[in-house]
mmCIF file of C-alpha atoms in Angstrom:
data_model
loop_
_atom_site.group_PDB
_atom_site.id
_atom_site.type_symbol
_atom_site.label_atom_id
_atom_site.label_comp_id
_atom_site.label_asym_id
_atom_site.label_seq_id
_atom_site.Cartn_x
_atom_site.Cartn_y
_atom_site.Cartn_z
ATOM 1 C CA LEU A 34 -29.485 63.724 82.141
ATOM 2 C CA SER A 35 -30.971 65.327 79.062
ATOM 3 C CA ASP A 36 -34.490 64.310 78.046
ATOM 4 C CA ALA A 37 -33.038 61.995 75.386
ATOM 5 C CA GLU A 38 -30.639 60.402 77.873
ATOM 6 C CA LEU A 39 -33.469 59.932 80.356
ATOM 7 C CA GLN A 40 -35.567 58.213 77.675
ATOM 8 C CA ALA A 41 -32.580 56.026 76.706
ATOM 9 C CA LYS A 42 -32.571 54.580 80.237
ATOM 10 C CA THR A 43 -35.550 52.411 79.250
ATOM 11 C CA ALA A 44 -33.514 50.623 76.575
ATOM 12 C CA GLU A 45 -30.600 50.389 79.005
ATOM 13 C CA PHE A 46 -32.827 48.727 81.614
ATOM 14 C CA LYS A 47 -34.169 46.265 79.043
ATOM 15 C CA GLU A 48 -30.605 45.384 78.071
ATOM 16 C CA LYS A 49 -29.685 44.813 81.723
ATOM 17 C CA LEU A 50 -32.624 42.412 82.050
ATOM 18 C CA ASP A 51 -31.524 40.638 78.869
ATOM 19 C CA ASN A 52 -28.090 40.194 80.473
ATOM 20 C CA GLY A 53 -29.429 38.533 83.616
ATOM 21 C CA ALA A 54 -30.390 41.381 85.934
ATOM 22 C CA THR A 55 -33.746 41.198 87.689
ATOM 23 C CA LEU A 56 -36.319 43.938 88.110
ATOM 24 C CA ASP A 57 -35.410 44.068 91.781
ATOM 25 C CA ASP A 58 -31.796 44.769 90.755
ATOM 26 C CA ILE A 59 -32.815 47.853 88.770
ATOM 27 C CA LEU A 60 -35.887 48.935 90.751
ATOM 28 C CA VAL A 61 -34.238 51.840 92.587
ATOM 29 C CA GLU A 62 -32.668 53.304 89.453
ATOM 30 C CA ALA A 63 -35.848 52.725 87.412
ATOM 31 C CA PHE A 64 -37.946 54.498 90.020
ATOM 32 C CA ALA A 65 -35.414 57.355 90.065
ATOM 33 C CA VAL A 66 -35.908 57.674 86.303
ATOM 34 C CA CYS A 67 -39.691 57.647 86.816
ATOM 35 C CA ARG A 68 -39.433 60.264 89.548
ATOM 36 C CA GLU A 69 -37.387 62.521 87.277
ATOM 37 C CA ALA A 70 -39.722 62.012 84.291
ATOM 38 C CA GLY A 71 -42.703 62.775 86.513
ATOM 39 C CA LYS A 72 -41.050 65.961 87.723
ATOM 40 C CA ARG A 73 -40.230 67.091 84.191
ATOM 41 C CA VAL A 74 -43.422 66.322 82.310
ATOM 42 C CA LEU A 75 -46.154 66.083 84.936
ATOM 43 C CA ARG A 76 -44.712 68.737 87.241
ATOM 44 C CA MET A 77 -45.221 66.263 90.090
ATOM 45 C CA ARG A 78 -42.583 64.571 92.193
ATOM 46 C CA HIS A 79 -43.195 61.067 93.518
ATOM 47 C CA TYR A 80 -43.096 61.081 97.314
ATOM 48 C CA ASP A 81 -41.463 58.223 99.199
ATOM 49 C CA VAL A 82 -44.837 56.697 100.137
ATOM 50 C CA GLN A 83 -45.800 56.675 96.452
ATOM 51 C CA LEU A 84 -42.536 54.951 95.518
ATOM 52 C CA ILE A 85 -43.270 52.321 98.168
ATOM 53 C CA GLY A 86 -46.779 51.927 96.712
ATOM 54 C CA GLY A 87 -45.236 51.343 93.272
ATOM 55 C CA ALA A 88 -42.934 48.665 94.685
ATOM 56 C CA VAL A 89 -45.910 46.993 96.379
ATOM 57 C CA LEU A 90 -47.834 46.909 93.078
ATOM 58 C CA HIS A 91 -44.751 45.561 91.309
ATOM 59 C CA LYS A 92 -44.762 42.651 93.769
ATOM 60 C CA GLY A 93 -48.367 41.861 92.811
ATOM 61 C CA MET A 94 -49.857 43.063 96.065
ATOM 62 C CA ILE A 95 -52.567 45.607 96.830
ATOM 63 C CA SER A 96 -51.432 49.131 97.628
ATOM 64 C CA GLU A 97 -54.161 50.891 99.584
ATOM 65 C CA MET A 98 -54.160 54.654 99.326
ATOM 66 C CA ARG A 99 -56.781 57.167 100.329
ATOM 67 C CA THR A 100 -58.311 59.672 97.960
ATOM 68 C CA GLY A 101 -55.801 62.422 97.312
ATOM 69 C CA GLU A 102 -52.704 60.386 98.185
ATOM 70 C CA GLY A 103 -51.697 59.981 94.553
ATOM 71 C CA LYS A 104 -52.880 56.588 93.287
ATOM 72 C CA THR A 105 -52.823 57.872 89.731
ATOM 73 C CA ILE A 106 -49.093 58.583 89.983
ATOM 74 C CA VAL A 107 -48.304 55.280 91.793
ATOM 75 C CA GLY A 108 -49.646 52.897 89.134
ATOM 76 C CA PRO A 109 -47.283 54.141 86.415
ATOM 77 C CA LEU A 110 -44.280 53.115 88.535
ATOM 78 C CA ALA A 111 -45.195 49.414 88.481
ATOM 79 C CA THR A 112 -46.429 49.808 84.915
ATOM 80 C CA TYR A 113 -42.999 51.084 83.876
ATOM 81 C CA LEU A 114 -41.266 48.077 85.444
ATOM 82 C CA ALA A 115 -43.583 45.689 83.608
ATOM 83 C CA CYS A 116 -42.926 47.523 80.333
ATOM 84 C CA ILE A 117 -39.183 47.210 80.900
ATOM 85 C CA GLU A 118 -39.839 43.461 81.067
ATOM 86 C CA ARG A 119 -41.543 43.855 77.662
ATOM 87 C CA MET A 120 -44.993 43.061 79.045
ATOM 88 C CA LYS A 121 -48.152 44.621 77.696
ATOM 89 C CA VAL A 122 -49.887 46.403 80.560
ATOM 90 C CA HIS A 123 -53.608 46.952 81.007
ATOM 91 C CA VAL A 124 -54.586 49.693 83.440
ATOM 92 C CA VAL A 125 -58.132 48.951 84.548
ATOM 93 C CA THR A 126 -60.336 51.665 85.991
ATOM 94 C CA VAL A 127 -64.027 52.059 86.787
ATOM 95 C CA ASN A 128 -65.447 54.266 84.037
ATOM 96 C CA ASP A 129 -64.763 55.756 80.609
ATOM 97 C CA TYR A 130 -64.185 59.237 82.003
ATOM 98 C CA LEU A 131 -61.319 57.975 84.199
ATOM 99 C CA VAL A 132 -59.935 55.907 81.319
ATOM 100 C CA GLN A 133 -59.519 58.990 79.163
ATOM 101 C CA ARG A 134 -58.511 61.341 81.991
ATOM 102 C CA ASP A 135 -55.827 59.024 83.360
ATOM 103 C CA ARG A 136 -54.524 58.105 79.911
ATOM 104 C CA ASP A 137 -54.298 61.761 78.885
ATOM 105 C CA TRP A 138 -52.596 62.689 82.147
ATOM 106 C CA THR A 139 -49.994 59.882 82.088
ATOM 107 C CA ALA A 140 -49.324 59.845 78.331
ATOM 108 C CA PRO A 141 -46.582 62.527 78.478
ATOM 109 C CA PHE A 142 -44.899 60.606 81.322
ATOM 110 C CA PHE A 143 -44.865 57.327 79.398
ATOM 111 C CA ARG A 144 -43.779 59.003 76.158
ATOM 112 C CA ALA A 145 -40.903 60.698 78.003
ATOM 113 C CA LEU A 146 -39.759 57.183 78.923
ATOM 114 C CA GLY A 147 -40.055 55.920 75.334
ATOM 115 C CA LEU A 148 -43.311 54.002 75.788
ATOM 116 C CA THR A 149 -46.586 54.084 73.900
ATOM 117 C CA VAL A 150 -49.936 54.527 75.644
ATOM 118 C CA GLY A 151 -53.523 54.140 74.486
ATOM 119 C CA ALA A 152 -57.086 53.876 75.694
ATOM 120 C CA ILE A 153 -59.918 51.586 74.712
ATOM 121 C CA HIS A 154 -63.533 52.694 74.702
ATOM 122 C CA PRO A 155 -66.914 51.055 74.031
ATOM 123 C CA GLN A 156 -67.565 49.593 70.594
ATOM 124 C CA HIS A 157 -69.778 52.539 69.560
ATOM 125 C CA MET A 158 -66.850 54.943 70.179
ATOM 126 C CA GLN A 159 -63.985 52.929 68.655
ATOM 127 C CA ASP A 160 -64.090 50.557 65.749
ATOM 128 C CA GLU A 161 -62.119 47.326 65.708
ATOM 129 C CA ASP A 162 -59.166 48.801 63.804
ATOM 130 C CA GLN A 163 -58.823 51.640 66.334
ATOM 131 C CA LYS A 164 -58.925 49.134 69.189
ATOM 132 C CA ARG A 165 -56.279 46.991 67.497
ATOM 133 C CA VAL A 166 -53.957 50.021 67.377
ATOM 134 C CA MET A 167 -54.623 50.784 71.054
ATOM 135 C CA TYR A 168 -53.923 47.200 72.123
ATOM 136 C CA ARG A 169 -50.518 47.355 70.399
ATOM 137 C CA CYS A 170 -49.441 50.106 72.816
ATOM 138 C CA ASP A 171 -47.166 49.291 75.729
ATOM 139 C CA VAL A 172 -49.803 50.601 78.149
ATOM 140 C CA VAL A 173 -53.566 50.457 77.550
ATOM 141 C CA TYR A 174 -56.163 52.124 79.755
ATOM 142 C CA GLY A 175 -59.699 50.707 79.827
ATOM 143 C CA THR A 176 -62.637 49.625 81.953
ATOM 144 C CA THR A 177 -63.226 46.144 83.297
ATOM 145 C CA ALA A 178 -66.275 45.820 81.082
ATOM 146 C CA GLU A 179 -64.484 46.862 77.898
ATOM 147 C CA PHE A 180 -61.473 44.613 78.473
ATOM 148 C CA GLY A 181 -63.883 41.772 79.239
ATOM 149 C CA PHE A 182 -66.129 42.346 76.233
ATOM 150 C CA ASP A 183 -63.114 42.631 73.921
ATOM 151 C CA TYR A 184 -61.895 39.299 75.296
ATOM 152 C CA LEU A 185 -65.281 37.706 74.638
ATOM 153 C CA ARG A 186 -65.530 39.223 71.146
ATOM 154 C CA ASP A 187 -62.008 37.992 70.369
ATOM 155 C CA ASN A 188 -62.923 34.460 71.386
ATOM 156 C CA MET A 189 -65.759 34.479 68.871
ATOM 157 C CA LYS A 190 -63.388 35.313 65.997
ATOM 158 C CA ARG A 191 -62.553 32.614 63.480
ATOM 159 C CA SER A 192 -58.787 33.201 63.688
ATOM 160 C CA ALA A 193 -56.254 34.620 66.112
ATOM 161 C CA ASP A 194 -55.197 37.140 63.447
ATOM 162 C CA ALA A 195 -58.628 38.781 63.658
ATOM 163 C CA GLN A 196 -58.379 39.314 67.421
ATOM 164 C CA VAL A 197 -57.644 42.755 68.871
ATOM 165 C CA GLN A 198 -56.270 41.665 72.271
ATOM 166 C CA LYS A 199 -53.102 39.772 71.524
ATOM 167 C CA ARG A 200 -51.356 39.783 74.887
ATOM 168 C CA ARG A 201 -52.682 40.081 78.424
ATOM 169 C CA GLN A 202 -49.657 39.969 80.688
ATOM 170 C CA PHE A 203 -49.840 42.535 83.472
ATOM 171 C CA ALA A 204 -52.671 44.611 84.916
ATOM 172 C CA ILE A 205 -52.902 47.489 87.329
ATOM 173 C CA VAL A 206 -56.395 47.722 88.771
ATOM 174 C CA ASP A 207 -57.362 51.164 90.047
ATOM 175 C CA GLU A 208 -60.178 51.194 92.613
ATOM 176 C CA VAL A 209 -59.883 47.416 92.990
ATOM 177 C CA ASP A 210 -62.555 47.312 95.687
ATOM 178 C CA SER A 211 -65.099 48.957 93.405
ATOM 179 C CA ILE A 212 -64.209 46.773 90.446
ATOM 180 C CA LEU A 213 -64.172 43.461 92.323
ATOM 181 C CA ILE A 214 -67.196 44.131 94.510
ATOM 182 C CA ASP A 215 -69.450 46.448 92.501
ATOM 183 C CA GLU A 216 -68.716 45.120 89.033
#
């Protein structure tokens, strides 16, 4: 497929879901599209174990991978499936450096698939309008603390229109042990 045809697969998958297909029905083809997009724009090919990790995350389970086994490339697989379902996805990681690094690294992959991607940072780095734009993206990278503080700040607003986090539907948590235990 050309790059445009590859990107058009996202709309095709959404249409299939609208017509009664399930994510499990399109999982293999969707992951094939992800594998090809990864090869083209990231110059990395998903290995079988990484595809299995993506399927595990899609099912809402924990995918344990050692350092160097490619966690950063596994999360986008399940993220893509959630985006096909028209969910807003939060990718939660442990610090601001990883937020920006992972967002910058995966942005070409998501854009090649027709998705938008952003990153949220502490209040002193991003004003409320910038955060609002980031939260409108299909995929948003951020830290546990920043997602949590934005949630708390939103719940102090006088109206829902003033809130920056509109939808919290699906999350991929990187380094879940560190986030759940340490933070």
